Structures are given as structure tokens and as C-alpha cells.
Amino acid sequence: MNIVVLGAGAIGSLFGALLSKKNNVILIGRTSHVNAINKNGLSIDGKTQLNVNVSAVDSVNSMPFSVDLLIVIVKSYDTKSAIDQAKQIIHDRTVVLSLQNGLDNIKAIEHVVERRQIIAGVTTHGAFFSKPGCIKHTGVGKTVLGELDGESSERIKNIGNIFNLAEIETVVSKNIIKEIWIKAVINSCINPLTAFFGCRNGHLLENPILEKIVENVCEESTSVANAYGIKLSYQDMVNKTKEVIRETSENYSSMLQSVRKGKKTEIDSINGALVNIGRTYSIDVPLNEILVPLVKTFSEQ
Ligand code: PAF
């Protein structure tokens, strides 16, 4: 399969490296990372040990192949501009996979790409940039993919197989929108708290006060999901959130990584989106409301 990874951050590079073993892959990323990959290959260490010679470019230009799968894995605040630039390499049969955090990515992609071409996914892998050209895989997670309308189509099964063959453990869901919400609820608890307190994910369960805040944020975010029509049980969501915290206990969350790099965070697409949807349905979300500006005091706006 001809695959372009739009957003060679830590997880995008990890997936691109794994997929490149059996597919034609081109990574689109930042110039320093791209230059290092083109010079020395892409190195993954930690949970995965790999050095691959994969093609990388720093801007969307004409591709040497017709793109079958475009994996959009940029930060949520960059989705609109990234997909606008990628428009030139998307043809009628290109499948566009949003594999991102947050609740507003599909809407942004739909401005440019027909909904029938869009699929979505979530992943709980953890990784970070060690230096340009080198990624550390810190947590082996699971990946869920699905058609937006829940259909078990041939193309979604095929893409699921390609991921599994690349050793990216993947299942296909008949309700990917629910999976995106589940991930957003989990992220709403872990990401801003780790970003604010500057701690690894695991610390949230080592401190009873932080654990209680996790539970309370989870309750608010789950109420918003339910009001929106995504039926989630609070107890399930707390259990799932704590499970992800335990499985990724050594990780620095993506939001903390952004804060440490002095970059913008995805707070608006996660807790900010929950606050806005909560308001529409008159659900009180005071913790989510305070977490948004608190994280912004640390990061680029
Ligand atoms: O955004 C993140 O960092 C990840 O989604 C997760 C699962 C919280 C692990 O760090």
C-alpha cells in the first residue's frame, strides 16, 4: 500500500517506521527530523528496536506514487492547515485516516475531503522524540480503527490487516465515534493534569489528591459525552482511565511534551471542546473549565 504519514511526530514516526517494512511509506515532518532521517535513517528504540530507511519530506509536494492511505497525525490545532496543504495529493480513492487526539478533527478534515473518504482511529501507544531522527517508544498500546458510519467495509478490514502485519496491534470498531469520545474523556483527565503538574502519567495514581481529581474530571467529561448522546458509564470510564494511566505510567503525556517544548497544546480540542459541548447541553464542567486556562498559562496560545 502507498502510505503518506502527515505529521511525523513521535507516534507518526513510530507508525511510519513499522508500516514501512511492508509498504511504501513517505513521512511528512519538520525539516530537522526529515534531514536526520534522510541522512541516517529513522531509529526507534525502547519498546521497539528498529532502524529503517524511510523516505521523509518537509512539505507536501507531488508524491512519487498515488496515495492509497493518508494518515493524518498532526496536532489537532494544525489539522485544518495540514489537510489544506495535503489536498493536492488526495485523489478520489485516497482514504484519509485521522489518528489524532481531540473531538474536532473530522470536522476540520471534512472541509477539504469528502466524508466517504474519511476513516478514524485512536491509539494508546506512547512515544517521544529523543532527537531528530530518533524516537523512543515508551508504551505499547492498542489501536482501534473504524469507518465513520460503523460499516465493516473491505477497506477498513484491509487497513486493519496492514496495521497488524506491521505489528501495530489493531482492531476494527463498529463505533469509532464512541472510541474517539472514550479517548477524549481519558485524555481530558490525564493530559492537562500531567501538563500542569509536570509529572509522568503514573504519578496521577500515586498521589491520592491527584487520583481524586482524575475521578472528578472523568465524571464531568463522561456527563458531557452522555448528554451528547454517546452512552458511557462513569465507572467504566474511571476504570479505563486508570488502566491507561497504569499502562503508560512511565510516559510523559503528549500535552506535557508540548508544554516542555514551549509549544501550543491540544487543550482546546480536548477539555476546551468538552466545555463547549457541555455548555450547549447545560452540563456544569467547572474542573474542565479551569484546566483550559491553567494549561494555557504554560504554553504557546
Ligand atoms: O496524549 C497522550 O499522551 C496519550 O493519548 C496517552 C494515552 C494519554 C498516553 O500518554
PDB file of C-alpha atoms and ligand atoms in Angstrom:
ATOM      1  CA  MET A   1       0.000   0.000   0.000  1.00  0.00           C
ATOM      2  CA  ASN A   2       1.195   3.560  -0.716  1.00  0.00           C
ATOM      3  CA  ILE A   3       1.016   5.417   2.574  1.00  0.00           C
ATOM      4  CA  VAL A   4       1.781   9.037   3.485  1.00  0.00           C
ATOM      5  CA  VAL A   5       2.080   9.967   7.161  1.00  0.00           C
ATOM      6  CA  LEU A   6       1.082  13.610   7.524  1.00  0.00           C
ATOM      7  CA  GLY A   7       2.727  14.613  10.804  1.00  0.00           C
ATOM      8  CA  ALA A   8       5.919  12.719  11.590  1.00  0.00           C
ATOM      9  CA  GLY A   9       5.828  13.465  15.301  1.00  0.00           C
ATOM     10  CA  ALA A  10       6.724  10.729  17.774  1.00  0.00           C
ATOM     11  CA  ILE A  11       3.717   8.434  17.150  1.00  0.00           C
ATOM     12  CA  GLY A  12       3.531   9.294  13.418  1.00  0.00           C
ATOM     13  CA  SER A  13       7.205   8.356  13.006  1.00  0.00           C
ATOM     14  CA  LEU A  14       6.778   5.157  15.028  1.00  0.00           C
ATOM     15  CA  PHE A  15       3.804   4.040  12.911  1.00  0.00           C
ATOM     16  CA  GLY A  16       5.541   5.136   9.695  1.00  0.00           C
ATOM     17  CA  ALA A  17       8.662   3.126  10.596  1.00  0.00           C
ATOM     18  CA  LEU A  18       6.628  -0.009  11.376  1.00  0.00           C
ATOM     19  CA  LEU A  19       4.447   0.324   8.260  1.00  0.00           C
ATOM     20  CA  SER A  20       7.482   0.942   6.026  1.00  0.00           C
ATOM     21  CA  LYS A  21       8.648  -2.650   6.496  1.00  0.00           C
ATOM     22  CA  LYS A  22       5.922  -3.901   4.113  1.00  0.00           C
ATOM     23  CA  ASN A  23       4.538  -0.773   2.421  1.00  0.00           C
ATOM     24  CA  ASN A  24       5.748   2.282   0.511  1.00  0.00           C
ATOM     25  CA  VAL A  25       5.783   4.998   3.138  1.00  0.00           C
ATOM     26  CA  ILE A  26       6.610   8.695   2.991  1.00  0.00           C
ATOM     27  CA  LEU A  27       6.759  10.732   6.183  1.00  0.00           C
ATOM     28  CA  ILE A  28       5.990  14.450   6.187  1.00  0.00           C
ATOM     29  CA  GLY A  29       7.551  16.209   9.135  1.00  0.00           C
ATOM     30  CA  ARG A  30       9.745  19.008  10.425  1.00  0.00           C
ATOM     31  CA  THR A  31      12.903  19.879   8.478  1.00  0.00           C
ATOM     32  CA  SER A  32      15.423  18.886  11.185  1.00  0.00           C
ATOM     33  CA  HIS A  33      13.748  15.469  11.674  1.00  0.00           C
ATOM     34  CA  VAL A  34      13.424  14.932   7.914  1.00  0.00           C
ATOM     35  CA  ASN A  35      17.097  15.823   7.304  1.00  0.00           C
ATOM     36  CA  ALA A  36      18.231  13.421  10.036  1.00  0.00           C
ATOM     37  CA  ILE A  37      16.041  10.613   8.625  1.00  0.00           C
ATOM     38  CA  ASN A  38      17.358  11.165   5.101  1.00  0.00           C
ATOM     39  CA  LYS A  39      20.947  11.128   6.382  1.00  0.00           C
ATOM     40  CA  ASN A  40      20.937   8.246   8.894  1.00  0.00           C
ATOM     41  CA  GLY A  41      17.538   6.553   8.616  1.00  0.00           C
ATOM     42  CA  LEU A  42      14.822   6.596  11.283  1.00  0.00           C
ATOM     43  CA  SER A  43      15.746   4.952  14.601  1.00  0.00           C
ATOM     44  CA  ILE A  44      13.211   3.672  17.086  1.00  0.00           C
ATOM     45  CA  ASP A  45      14.323   2.427  20.473  1.00  0.00           C
ATOM     46  CA  GLY A  46      12.672   1.468  23.751  1.00  0.00           C
ATOM     47  CA  LYS A  47       9.757  -0.972  23.372  1.00  0.00           C
ATOM     48  CA  THR A  48      10.531  -1.265  19.633  1.00  0.00           C
ATOM     49  CA  GLN A  49      14.069  -1.527  18.268  1.00  0.00           C
ATOM     50  CA  LEU A  50      14.268  -0.587  14.632  1.00  0.00           C
ATOM     51  CA  ASN A  51      16.312   1.400  12.153  1.00  0.00           C
ATOM     52  CA  VAL A  52      14.625   1.923   8.800  1.00  0.00           C
ATOM     53  CA  ASN A  53      15.429   3.766   5.630  1.00  0.00           C
ATOM     54  CA  VAL A  54      12.153   5.509   5.047  1.00  0.00           C
ATOM     55  CA  SER A  55      11.536   8.490   2.755  1.00  0.00           C
ATOM     56  CA  ALA A  56      10.827  11.772   4.501  1.00  0.00           C
ATOM     57  CA  VAL A  57       9.963  15.233   3.203  1.00  0.00           C
ATOM     58  CA  ASP A  58       9.239  18.524   4.953  1.00  0.00           C
ATOM     59  CA  SER A  59       6.407  19.732   2.739  1.00  0.00           C
ATOM     60  CA  VAL A  60       3.546  18.272   0.783  1.00  0.00           C
ATOM     61  CA  ASN A  61       4.752  18.113  -2.800  1.00  0.00           C
ATOM     62  CA  SER A  62       3.895  15.777  -5.585  1.00  0.00           C
ATOM     63  CA  MET A  63       4.420  12.201  -4.417  1.00  0.00           C
ATOM     64  CA  PRO A  64       6.249   9.502  -6.413  1.00  0.00           C
ATOM     65  CA  PHE A  65       3.139   7.318  -6.103  1.00  0.00           C
ATOM     66  CA  SER A  66      -0.604   7.644  -5.982  1.00  0.00           C
ATOM     67  CA  VAL A  67      -1.542   7.860  -2.287  1.00  0.00           C
ATOM     68  CA  ASP A  68      -3.791   4.991  -1.077  1.00  0.00           C
ATOM     69  CA  LEU A  69      -3.770   5.965   2.597  1.00  0.00           C
ATOM     70  CA  LEU A  70      -3.071   9.369   4.112  1.00  0.00           C
ATOM     71  CA  ILE A  71      -2.590   9.092   7.881  1.00  0.00           C
ATOM     72  CA  VAL A  72      -3.334  12.468   9.464  1.00  0.00           C
ATOM     73  CA  ILE A  73      -1.499  12.535  12.771  1.00  0.00           C
ATOM     74  CA  VAL A  74      -0.700  16.222  13.216  1.00  0.00           C
ATOM     75  CA  LYS A  75      -1.693  18.028  16.415  1.00  0.00           C
ATOM     76  CA  SER A  76      -5.402  18.847  16.352  1.00  0.00           C
ATOM     77  CA  TYR A  77      -4.836  22.623  16.067  1.00  0.00           C
ATOM     78  CA  ASP A  78      -2.878  22.013  12.832  1.00  0.00           C
ATOM     79  CA  THR A  79      -5.434  19.709  11.180  1.00  0.00           C
ATOM     80  CA  LYS A  80      -7.075  22.361   9.033  1.00  0.00           C
ATOM     81  CA  SER A  81      -3.881  23.842   7.595  1.00  0.00           C
ATOM     82  CA  ALA A  82      -2.233  20.417   7.144  1.00  0.00           C
ATOM     83  CA  ILE A  83      -5.184  18.969   5.246  1.00  0.00           C
ATOM     84  CA  ASP A  84      -5.427  22.125   3.110  1.00  0.00           C
ATOM     85  CA  GLN A  85      -1.810  21.579   2.050  1.00  0.00           C
ATOM     86  CA  ALA A  86      -2.317  17.850   1.520  1.00  0.00           C
ATOM     87  CA  LYS A  87      -5.285  18.465  -0.784  1.00  0.00           C
ATOM     88  CA  GLN A  88      -3.004  18.231  -3.848  1.00  0.00           C
ATOM     89  CA  ILE A  89      -2.028  14.593  -3.106  1.00  0.00           C
ATOM     90  CA  ILE A  90      -5.526  13.374  -2.195  1.00  0.00           C
ATOM     91  CA  HIS A  91      -7.354  11.805  -5.117  1.00  0.00           C
ATOM     92  CA  ASP A  92     -10.740  10.195  -5.418  1.00  0.00           C
ATOM     93  CA  ARG A  93      -9.666   6.860  -3.973  1.00  0.00           C
ATOM     94  CA  THR A  94      -7.324   8.089  -1.251  1.00  0.00           C
ATOM     95  CA  VAL A  95      -8.513   7.029   2.196  1.00  0.00           C
ATOM     96  CA  VAL A  96      -7.821   9.687   4.836  1.00  0.00           C
ATOM     97  CA  LEU A  97      -7.303   8.318   8.358  1.00  0.00           C
ATOM     98  CA  SER A  98      -7.484  10.741  11.274  1.00  0.00           C
ATOM     99  CA  LEU A  99      -5.384   9.189  14.069  1.00  0.00           C
ATOM    100  CA  GLN A 100      -5.390  12.137  16.435  1.00  0.00           C
ATOM    101  CA  ASN A 101      -6.395  13.277  19.889  1.00  0.00           C
ATOM    102  CA  GLY A 102      -9.415  15.536  20.294  1.00  0.00           C
ATOM    103  CA  LEU A 103     -13.017  15.917  19.243  1.00  0.00           C
ATOM    104  CA  ASP A 104     -12.805  18.342  16.315  1.00  0.00           C
ATOM    105  CA  ASN A 105     -10.511  16.692  13.729  1.00  0.00           C
ATOM    106  CA  ILE A 106     -13.065  15.000  11.469  1.00  0.00           C
ATOM    107  CA  LYS A 107     -14.978  18.251  11.078  1.00  0.00           C
ATOM    108  CA  ALA A 108     -11.753  20.017  10.048  1.00  0.00           C
ATOM    109  CA  ILE A 109     -10.835  17.286   7.522  1.00  0.00           C
ATOM    110  CA  GLU A 110     -14.350  17.332   6.094  1.00  0.00           C
ATOM    111  CA  HIS A 111     -13.804  20.925   4.914  1.00  0.00           C
ATOM    112  CA  VAL A 112     -11.447  19.527   2.278  1.00  0.00           C
ATOM    113  CA  VAL A 113     -12.156  15.802   1.900  1.00  0.00           C
ATOM    114  CA  GLU A 114     -15.452  14.079   1.223  1.00  0.00           C
ATOM    115  CA  ARG A 115     -16.782  12.276   4.303  1.00  0.00           C
ATOM    116  CA  ARG A 116     -16.935   8.944   2.424  1.00  0.00           C
ATOM    117  CA  GLN A 117     -13.108   9.062   2.119  1.00  0.00           C
ATOM    118  CA  ILE A 118     -12.514   9.643   5.838  1.00  0.00           C
ATOM    119  CA  ILE A 119     -11.938   6.938   8.436  1.00  0.00           C
ATOM    120  CA  ALA A 120     -10.788   7.441  12.014  1.00  0.00           C
ATOM    121  CA  GLY A 121      -8.749   5.785  14.685  1.00  0.00           C
ATOM    122  CA  VAL A 122      -7.342   6.125  18.168  1.00  0.00           C
ATOM    123  CA  THR A 123      -4.194   4.740  19.707  1.00  0.00           C
ATOM    124  CA  THR A 124      -2.767   4.463  23.198  1.00  0.00           C
ATOM    125  CA  HIS A 125       0.887   3.983  22.207  1.00  0.00           C
ATOM    126  CA  GLY A 126       3.330   6.252  23.983  1.00  0.00           C
ATOM    127  CA  ALA A 127       6.456   7.698  22.360  1.00  0.00           C
ATOM    128  CA  PHE A 128       8.631  10.785  22.415  1.00  0.00           C
ATOM    129  CA  PHE A 129      11.348  12.438  20.333  1.00  0.00           C
ATOM    130  CA  SER A 130      14.827  11.647  21.654  1.00  0.00           C
ATOM    131  CA  LYS A 131      16.418  13.843  18.970  1.00  0.00           C
ATOM    132  CA  PRO A 132      15.835  14.459  15.238  1.00  0.00           C
ATOM    133  CA  GLY A 133      15.743  11.064  13.510  1.00  0.00           C
ATOM    134  CA  CYS A 134      15.324   9.155  16.801  1.00  0.00           C
ATOM    135  CA  ILE A 135      12.114   8.188  18.596  1.00  0.00           C
ATOM    136  CA  LYS A 136      11.718   6.433  21.932  1.00  0.00           C
ATOM    137  CA  HIS A 137       8.764   4.029  22.079  1.00  0.00           C
ATOM    138  CA  THR A 138       7.757   4.168  25.745  1.00  0.00           C
ATOM    139  CA  GLY A 139       4.427   2.351  25.883  1.00  0.00           C
ATOM    140  CA  VAL A 140       2.990  -0.410  23.715  1.00  0.00           C
ATOM    141  CA  GLY A 141      -0.666   0.430  23.297  1.00  0.00           C
ATOM    142  CA  LYS A 142      -3.625  -0.659  21.240  1.00  0.00           C
ATOM    143  CA  THR A 143      -5.053   0.905  18.109  1.00  0.00           C
ATOM    144  CA  VAL A 144      -8.695   0.988  17.065  1.00  0.00           C
ATOM    145  CA  LEU A 145      -9.823   1.928  13.550  1.00  0.00           C
ATOM    146  CA  GLY A 146     -13.277   2.337  12.070  1.00  0.00           C
ATOM    147  CA  GLU A 147     -15.495   3.691   9.341  1.00  0.00           C
ATOM    148  CA  LEU A 148     -17.355   6.814  10.461  1.00  0.00           C
ATOM    149  CA  ASP A 149     -20.698   5.113   9.725  1.00  0.00           C
ATOM    150  CA  GLY A 150     -19.668   1.906  11.538  1.00  0.00           C
ATOM    151  CA  GLU A 151     -19.666  -0.252   8.412  1.00  0.00           C
ATOM    152  CA  SER A 152     -17.351  -3.318   8.408  1.00  0.00           C
ATOM    153  CA  SER A 153     -16.110  -2.402   4.936  1.00  0.00           C
ATOM    154  CA  GLU A 154     -13.434  -4.269   2.998  1.00  0.00           C
ATOM    155  CA  ARG A 155     -11.166  -1.215   3.069  1.00  0.00           C
ATOM    156  CA  ILE A 156     -11.282  -0.877   6.861  1.00  0.00           C
ATOM    157  CA  LYS A 157     -10.573  -4.597   7.309  1.00  0.00           C
ATOM    158  CA  ASN A 158      -7.724  -4.319   4.806  1.00  0.00           C
ATOM    159  CA  ILE A 159      -6.170  -1.316   6.579  1.00  0.00           C
ATOM    160  CA  GLY A 160      -6.599  -3.103   9.939  1.00  0.00           C
ATOM    161  CA  ASN A 161      -4.718  -6.101   8.484  1.00  0.00           C
ATOM    162  CA  ILE A 162      -1.949  -3.897   7.161  1.00  0.00           C
ATOM    163  CA  PHE A 163      -1.524  -2.374  10.635  1.00  0.00           C
ATOM    164  CA  ASN A 164      -1.488  -5.806  12.289  1.00  0.00           C
ATOM    165  CA  LEU A 165       1.038  -7.115   9.748  1.00  0.00           C
ATOM    166  CA  ALA A 166       3.217  -4.136  10.675  1.00  0.00           C
ATOM    167  CA  GLU A 167       2.950  -5.263  14.329  1.00  0.00           C
ATOM    168  CA  ILE A 168       0.695  -2.375  15.268  1.00  0.00           C
ATOM    169  CA  GLU A 169      -1.934  -4.317  17.250  1.00  0.00           C
ATOM    170  CA  THR A 170      -5.215  -3.088  15.808  1.00  0.00           C
ATOM    171  CA  VAL A 171      -8.905  -3.893  15.998  1.00  0.00           C
ATOM    172  CA  VAL A 172     -11.713  -2.556  13.829  1.00  0.00           C
ATOM    173  CA  SER A 173     -14.624  -0.954  15.687  1.00  0.00           C
ATOM    174  CA  LYS A 174     -18.212  -0.563  14.538  1.00  0.00           C
ATOM    175  CA  ASN A 175     -18.447   2.603  16.635  1.00  0.00           C
ATOM    176  CA  ILE A 176     -15.276   4.617  16.133  1.00  0.00           C
ATOM    177  CA  ILE A 177     -17.019   7.862  17.139  1.00  0.00           C
ATOM    178  CA  LYS A 178     -17.616   6.333  20.584  1.00  0.00           C
ATOM    179  CA  GLU A 179     -13.927   5.268  20.682  1.00  0.00           C
ATOM    180  CA  ILE A 180     -12.884   8.859  19.893  1.00  0.00           C
ATOM    181  CA  TRP A 181     -15.047  10.066  22.780  1.00  0.00           C
ATOM    182  CA  ILE A 182     -13.644   7.422  25.127  1.00  0.00           C
ATOM    183  CA  LYS A 183     -10.110   8.552  24.199  1.00  0.00           C
ATOM    184  CA  ALA A 184     -11.091  12.215  24.639  1.00  0.00           C
ATOM    185  CA  VAL A 185     -12.510  11.538  28.111  1.00  0.00           C
ATOM    186  CA  ILE A 186      -9.305   9.679  29.071  1.00  0.00           C
ATOM    187  CA  ASN A 187      -7.130  12.453  27.616  1.00  0.00           C
ATOM    188  CA  SER A 188      -9.218  15.106  29.419  1.00  0.00           C
ATOM    189  CA  CYS A 189      -8.165  13.506  32.737  1.00  0.00           C
ATOM    190  CA  ILE A 190      -4.526  12.615  32.056  1.00  0.00           C
ATOM    191  CA  ASN A 191      -3.173  15.283  29.729  1.00  0.00           C
ATOM    192  CA  PRO A 192      -3.915  18.607  31.465  1.00  0.00           C
ATOM    193  CA  LEU A 193      -3.068  17.278  34.939  1.00  0.00           C
ATOM    194  CA  THR A 194       0.279  15.826  33.846  1.00  0.00           C
ATOM    195  CA  ALA A 195       0.979  19.023  31.865  1.00  0.00           C
ATOM    196  CA  PHE A 196       0.163  21.238  34.858  1.00  0.00           C
ATOM    197  CA  PHE A 197       1.989  19.182  37.485  1.00  0.00           C
ATOM    198  CA  GLY A 198       4.872  18.273  35.160  1.00  0.00           C
ATOM    199  CA  CYS A 199       4.654  14.604  36.077  1.00  0.00           C
ATOM    200  CA  ARG A 200       4.680  11.210  34.374  1.00  0.00           C
ATOM    201  CA  ASN A 201       1.252   9.661  33.799  1.00  0.00           C
ATOM    202  CA  GLY A 202       1.788   7.135  36.611  1.00  0.00           C
ATOM    203  CA  HIS A 203       2.137   9.882  39.243  1.00  0.00           C
ATOM    204  CA  LEU A 204      -1.586  10.655  38.907  1.00  0.00           C
ATOM    205  CA  LEU A 205      -2.361   7.416  40.770  1.00  0.00           C
ATOM    206  CA  GLU A 206       0.488   7.684  43.266  1.00  0.00           C
ATOM    207  CA  ASN A 207      -0.969  10.778  44.895  1.00  0.00           C
ATOM    208  CA  PRO A 208      -4.488  10.350  46.415  1.00  0.00           C
ATOM    209  CA  ILE A 209      -5.404  14.001  45.829  1.00  0.00           C
ATOM    210  CA  LEU A 210      -4.483  13.770  42.145  1.00  0.00           C
ATOM    211  CA  GLU A 211      -6.325  10.454  41.867  1.00  0.00           C
ATOM    212  CA  LYS A 212      -9.478  12.131  43.235  1.00  0.00           C
ATOM    213  CA  ILE A 213      -9.121  14.991  40.724  1.00  0.00           C
ATOM    214  CA  VAL A 214      -8.753  12.420  37.912  1.00  0.00           C
ATOM    215  CA  GLU A 215     -12.009  10.794  39.079  1.00  0.00           C
ATOM    216  CA  ASN A 216     -13.829  14.133  39.247  1.00  0.00           C
ATOM    217  CA  VAL A 217     -12.660  15.298  35.801  1.00  0.00           C
ATOM    218  CA  CYS A 218     -13.665  11.890  34.464  1.00  0.00           C
ATOM    219  CA  GLU A 219     -17.161  12.275  35.927  1.00  0.00           C
ATOM    220  CA  GLU A 220     -17.619  15.691  34.279  1.00  0.00           C
ATOM    221  CA  SER A 221     -16.293  14.582  30.883  1.00  0.00           C
ATOM    222  CA  THR A 222     -18.426  11.411  30.938  1.00  0.00           C
ATOM    223  CA  SER A 223     -21.541  13.508  31.689  1.00  0.00           C
ATOM    224  CA  VAL A 224     -20.811  15.642  28.607  1.00  0.00           C
ATOM    225  CA  ALA A 225     -20.430  12.516  26.439  1.00  0.00           C
ATOM    226  CA  ASN A 226     -23.751  11.174  27.715  1.00  0.00           C
ATOM    227  CA  ALA A 227     -25.531  14.489  27.096  1.00  0.00           C
ATOM    228  CA  TYR A 228     -24.131  14.474  23.540  1.00  0.00           C
ATOM    229  CA  GLY A 229     -25.626  11.008  23.004  1.00  0.00           C
ATOM    230  CA  ILE A 230     -22.503   8.864  23.497  1.00  0.00           C
ATOM    231  CA  LYS A 231     -23.532   6.410  26.182  1.00  0.00           C
ATOM    232  CA  LEU A 232     -20.634   5.808  28.585  1.00  0.00           C
ATOM    233  CA  SER A 233     -20.748   4.572  32.157  1.00  0.00           C
ATOM    234  CA  TYR A 234     -18.833   6.621  34.699  1.00  0.00           C
ATOM    235  CA  GLN A 235     -17.454   3.521  36.439  1.00  0.00           C
ATOM    236  CA  ASP A 236     -16.220   2.058  33.123  1.00  0.00           C
ATOM    237  CA  MET A 237     -14.564   5.335  32.195  1.00  0.00           C
ATOM    238  CA  VAL A 238     -12.780   5.689  35.552  1.00  0.00           C
ATOM    239  CA  ASN A 239     -11.568   2.090  35.270  1.00  0.00           C
ATOM    240  CA  LYS A 240     -10.404   2.624  31.673  1.00  0.00           C
ATOM    241  CA  THR A 241      -8.656   5.903  32.541  1.00  0.00           C
ATOM    242  CA  LYS A 242      -6.805   4.291  35.454  1.00  0.00           C
ATOM    243  CA  GLU A 243      -5.883   1.321  33.250  1.00  0.00           C
ATOM    244  CA  VAL A 244      -4.346   3.679  30.640  1.00  0.00           C
ATOM    245  CA  ILE A 245      -2.511   5.537  33.429  1.00  0.00           C
ATOM    246  CA  ARG A 246      -1.065   2.243  34.709  1.00  0.00           C
ATOM    247  CA  GLU A 247      -0.157   1.003  31.203  1.00  0.00           C
ATOM    248  CA  THR A 248       1.533   4.313  30.332  1.00  0.00           C
ATOM    249  CA  SER A 249       2.828   5.084  33.839  1.00  0.00           C
ATOM    250  CA  GLU A 250       6.351   5.884  32.600  1.00  0.00           C
ATOM    251  CA  ASN A 251       5.113   8.189  29.786  1.00  0.00           C
ATOM    252  CA  TYR A 252       5.172  11.919  29.647  1.00  0.00           C
ATOM    253  CA  SER A 253       1.791  12.742  28.084  1.00  0.00           C
ATOM    254  CA  SER A 254       1.700  14.431  24.697  1.00  0.00           C
ATOM    255  CA  MET A 255       0.418  17.609  26.370  1.00  0.00           C
ATOM    256  CA  LEU A 256       3.303  17.727  28.842  1.00  0.00           C
ATOM    257  CA  GLN A 257       5.730  17.137  25.954  1.00  0.00           C
ATOM    258  CA  SER A 258       4.203  20.146  24.126  1.00  0.00           C
ATOM    259  CA  VAL A 259       4.449  22.324  27.252  1.00  0.00           C
ATOM    260  CA  ARG A 260       8.095  21.331  27.746  1.00  0.00           C
ATOM    261  CA  LYS A 261       8.883  22.271  24.148  1.00  0.00           C
ATOM    262  CA  GLY A 262       7.146  25.635  24.665  1.00  0.00           C
ATOM    263  CA  LYS A 263       4.599  24.673  22.024  1.00  0.00           C
ATOM    264  CA  LYS A 264       0.858  25.019  21.743  1.00  0.00           C
ATOM    265  CA  THR A 265      -1.148  22.158  23.309  1.00  0.00           C
ATOM    266  CA  GLU A 266      -4.284  20.268  22.260  1.00  0.00           C
ATOM    267  CA  ILE A 267      -6.209  21.566  25.294  1.00  0.00           C
ATOM    268  CA  ASP A 268      -8.820  23.353  23.116  1.00  0.00           C
ATOM    269  CA  SER A 269      -9.639  20.157  21.189  1.00  0.00           C
ATOM    270  CA  ILE A 270      -9.927  18.058  24.354  1.00  0.00           C
ATOM    271  CA  ASN A 271     -11.047  19.861  27.529  1.00  0.00           C
ATOM    272  CA  GLY A 272     -11.994  23.032  25.590  1.00  0.00           C
ATOM    273  CA  ALA A 273     -14.251  21.029  23.265  1.00  0.00           C
ATOM    274  CA  LEU A 274     -15.834  19.285  26.273  1.00  0.00           C
ATOM    275  CA  VAL A 275     -16.519  22.672  27.906  1.00  0.00           C
ATOM    276  CA  ASN A 276     -18.188  23.994  24.737  1.00  0.00           C
ATOM    277  CA  ILE A 277     -20.328  20.894  24.239  1.00  0.00           C
ATOM    278  CA  GLY A 278     -21.148  20.869  27.972  1.00  0.00           C
ATOM    279  CA  ARG A 279     -22.423  24.457  27.714  1.00  0.00           C
ATOM    280  CA  THR A 280     -24.689  23.540  24.798  1.00  0.00           C
ATOM    281  CA  TYR A 281     -26.344  20.884  26.959  1.00  0.00           C
ATOM    282  CA  SER A 282     -26.246  22.912  30.225  1.00  0.00           C
ATOM    283  CA  ILE A 283     -23.827  20.467  31.880  1.00  0.00           C
ATOM    284  CA  ASP A 284     -21.603  22.047  34.551  1.00  0.00           C
ATOM    285  CA  VAL A 285     -17.930  21.267  33.970  1.00  0.00           C
ATOM    286  CA  PRO A 286     -16.042  23.521  36.432  1.00  0.00           C
ATOM    287  CA  LEU A 287     -12.870  21.394  36.510  1.00  0.00           C
ATOM    288  CA  ASN A 288     -12.579  21.185  32.731  1.00  0.00           C
ATOM    289  CA  GLU A 289     -13.270  24.916  32.610  1.00  0.00           C
ATOM    290  CA  ILE A 290     -10.379  25.727  34.941  1.00  0.00           C
ATOM    291  CA  LEU A 291      -7.955  23.226  33.347  1.00  0.00           C
ATOM    292  CA  VAL A 292      -8.119  25.012  29.963  1.00  0.00           C
ATOM    293  CA  PRO A 293      -6.679  28.377  31.096  1.00  0.00           C
ATOM    294  CA  LEU A 294      -4.366  26.695  33.638  1.00  0.00           C
ATOM    295  CA  VAL A 295      -2.609  24.721  30.884  1.00  0.00           C
ATOM    296  CA  LYS A 296      -2.548  27.785  28.646  1.00  0.00           C
ATOM    297  CA  THR A 297      -0.548  29.729  31.241  1.00  0.00           C
ATOM    298  CA  PHE A 298       2.313  27.323  30.446  1.00  0.00           C
ATOM    299  CA  SER A 299       2.096  27.089  26.685  1.00  0.00           C
ATOM    300  CA  GLU A 300       2.055  28.996  23.448  1.00  0.00           C
ATOM    301  CA  GLN A 301      -1.510  30.191  22.652  1.00  0.00           C
TER     302      GLN A 301
HETATM  303  O1  PAF B   1      -1.877  12.054  24.653  1.00  0.00           O
HETATM  304  C1  PAF B   1      -1.247  11.147  25.237  1.00  0.00           C
HETATM  305  O2  PAF B   1      -0.201  11.348  25.833  1.00  0.00           O
HETATM  306  C2  PAF B   1      -1.791   9.723  25.134  1.00  0.00           C
HETATM  307  O3  PAF B   1      -3.006   9.786  24.434  1.00  0.00           O
HETATM  308  C3  PAF B   1      -1.981   8.986  26.449  1.00  0.00           C
HETATM  309  C4  PAF B   1      -2.809   7.739  26.192  1.00  0.00           C
HETATM  310  C5  PAF B   1      -2.669   9.842  27.487  1.00  0.00           C
HETATM  311  C6  PAF B   1      -0.693   8.434  26.982  1.00  0.00           C
HETATM  312  O4  PAF B   1       0.229   9.394  27.384  1.00  0.00           O
END
